Amino acid sequence: MIEKFKPHASGFIKAMGPYTAAECLMVGDSVRCDINGAYEIGMKSILVDCRHKYPDYEGWKVESIYDLREML
């Protein structure tokens, strides 16, 4: 059996455990693997862009994980 992980929806669903997508928040550093995967199942997400790889990203974004405290 081959299990699929990020960015496949099944990996996110497995990681949610007993929670719904609305109760979870994805924090990740890759738009393709973390942010898009979360979006596909209806999960909110925050991009951590410490290397400024995504200057045009218009969603929730921080430059450091330490900035998350201010957002949450």
PDB file of C-alpha atoms in Angstrom:
ATOM      1  CA  MET A   1       0.000   0.000   0.000  1.00  0.00           C
ATOM      2  CA  ILE A   2       1.379   3.394  -0.983  1.00  0.00           C
ATOM      3  CA  GLU A   3       0.383   6.267   1.288  1.00  0.00           C
ATOM      4  CA  LYS A   4       0.226   9.760  -0.120  1.00  0.00           C
ATOM      5  CA  PHE A   5       1.308  12.734   1.918  1.00  0.00           C
ATOM      6  CA  LYS A   6       1.538  16.459   1.229  1.00  0.00           C
ATOM      7  CA  PRO A   7       0.265  17.966  -1.014  1.00  0.00           C
ATOM      8  CA  HIS A   8      -2.290  15.179  -1.439  1.00  0.00           C
ATOM      9  CA  ALA A   9      -5.557  15.667   0.419  1.00  0.00           C
ATOM     10  CA  SER A  10      -5.294  12.245   2.061  1.00  0.00           C
ATOM     11  CA  GLY A  11      -2.134  13.307   3.925  1.00  0.00           C
ATOM     12  CA  PHE A  12      -3.824  16.380   5.353  1.00  0.00           C
ATOM     13  CA  ILE A  13      -6.938  14.447   6.290  1.00  0.00           C
ATOM     14  CA  LYS A  14      -4.858  11.855   8.115  1.00  0.00           C
ATOM     15  CA  ALA A  15      -2.947  14.570   9.986  1.00  0.00           C
ATOM     16  CA  MET A  16      -6.206  16.214  11.136  1.00  0.00           C
ATOM     17  CA  GLY A  17      -7.129  13.149  13.169  1.00  0.00           C
ATOM     18  CA  PRO A  18     -10.576  13.613  14.710  1.00  0.00           C
ATOM     19  CA  TYR A  19     -10.729  17.328  13.817  1.00  0.00           C
ATOM     20  CA  THR A  20     -12.351  19.010  10.824  1.00  0.00           C
ATOM     21  CA  ALA A  21     -10.487  21.228   8.366  1.00  0.00           C
ATOM     22  CA  ALA A  22     -12.252  24.246   9.885  1.00  0.00           C
ATOM     23  CA  GLU A  23     -10.698  23.405  13.281  1.00  0.00           C
ATOM     24  CA  CYS A  24      -7.156  23.135  11.933  1.00  0.00           C
ATOM     25  CA  LEU A  25      -4.490  25.534  10.713  1.00  0.00           C
ATOM     26  CA  MET A  26      -1.631  24.614   8.398  1.00  0.00           C
ATOM     27  CA  VAL A  27       1.620  26.495   8.958  1.00  0.00           C
ATOM     28  CA  GLY A  28       4.158  25.790   6.254  1.00  0.00           C
ATOM     29  CA  ASP A  29       6.990  27.134   4.158  1.00  0.00           C
ATOM     30  CA  SER A  30       5.980  25.799   0.750  1.00  0.00           C
ATOM     31  CA  VAL A  31       3.080  27.150  -1.271  1.00  0.00           C
ATOM     32  CA  ARG A  32       2.937  24.007  -3.407  1.00  0.00           C
ATOM     33  CA  CYS A  33       3.126  21.391  -0.674  1.00  0.00           C
ATOM     34  CA  ASP A  34       1.731  23.104   2.400  1.00  0.00           C
ATOM     35  CA  ILE A  35      -0.513  25.988   1.443  1.00  0.00           C
ATOM     36  CA  ASN A  36      -2.148  24.610  -1.721  1.00  0.00           C
ATOM     37  CA  GLY A  37      -2.712  21.224  -0.113  1.00  0.00           C
ATOM     38  CA  ALA A  38      -4.453  22.789   2.865  1.00  0.00           C
ATOM     39  CA  TYR A  39      -6.546  25.008   0.593  1.00  0.00           C
ATOM     40  CA  GLU A  40      -7.783  21.995  -1.366  1.00  0.00           C
ATOM     41  CA  ILE A  41      -9.471  20.536   1.706  1.00  0.00           C
ATOM     42  CA  GLY A  42     -10.720  23.838   3.121  1.00  0.00           C
ATOM     43  CA  MET A  43      -8.094  24.313   5.817  1.00  0.00           C
ATOM     44  CA  LYS A  44      -6.784  27.777   6.635  1.00  0.00           C
ATOM     45  CA  SER A  45      -3.051  28.255   6.306  1.00  0.00           C
ATOM     46  CA  ILE A  46      -0.189  30.626   7.052  1.00  0.00           C
ATOM     47  CA  LEU A  47       2.900  30.749   4.874  1.00  0.00           C
ATOM     48  CA  VAL A  48       6.244  31.162   6.651  1.00  0.00           C
ATOM     49  CA  ASP A  49       8.374  32.902   4.031  1.00  0.00           C
ATOM     50  CA  CYS A  50      11.674  33.514   5.824  1.00  0.00           C
ATOM     51  CA  ARG A  51      13.667  33.380   2.576  1.00  0.00           C
ATOM     52  CA  HIS A  52      11.300  35.714   0.683  1.00  0.00           C
ATOM     53  CA  LYS A  53      10.647  33.114  -2.028  1.00  0.00           C
ATOM     54  CA  TYR A  54       7.014  34.153  -2.457  1.00  0.00           C
ATOM     55  CA  PRO A  55       6.850  37.964  -2.727  1.00  0.00           C
ATOM     56  CA  ASP A  56       3.570  37.874  -4.670  1.00  0.00           C
ATOM     57  CA  TYR A  57       1.725  35.547  -2.280  1.00  0.00           C
ATOM     58  CA  GLU A  58      -1.444  37.328  -1.166  1.00  0.00           C
ATOM     59  CA  GLY A  59      -2.627  35.048   1.638  1.00  0.00           C
ATOM     60  CA  TRP A  60      -1.667  35.075   5.302  1.00  0.00           C
ATOM     61  CA  LYS A  61       2.111  35.252   5.483  1.00  0.00           C
ATOM     62  CA  VAL A  62       4.824  35.803   8.093  1.00  0.00           C
ATOM     63  CA  GLU A  63       8.584  36.079   7.728  1.00  0.00           C
ATOM     64  CA  SER A  64       9.392  34.130  10.896  1.00  0.00           C
ATOM     65  CA  ILE A  65       7.652  31.559  13.046  1.00  0.00           C
ATOM     66  CA  TYR A  66       8.064  34.040  15.889  1.00  0.00           C
ATOM     67  CA  ASP A  67       5.649  36.370  14.066  1.00  0.00           C
ATOM     68  CA  LEU A  68       2.903  33.757  14.435  1.00  0.00           C
ATOM     69  CA  ARG A  69       2.211  34.896  17.995  1.00  0.00           C
ATOM     70  CA  GLU A  70       0.976  38.241  16.678  1.00  0.00           C
ATOM     71  CA  MET A  71      -1.343  36.591  14.159  1.00  0.00           C
ATOM     72  CA  LEU A  72      -2.810  34.047  16.526  1.00  0.00           C
TER      73      LEU A  72
END
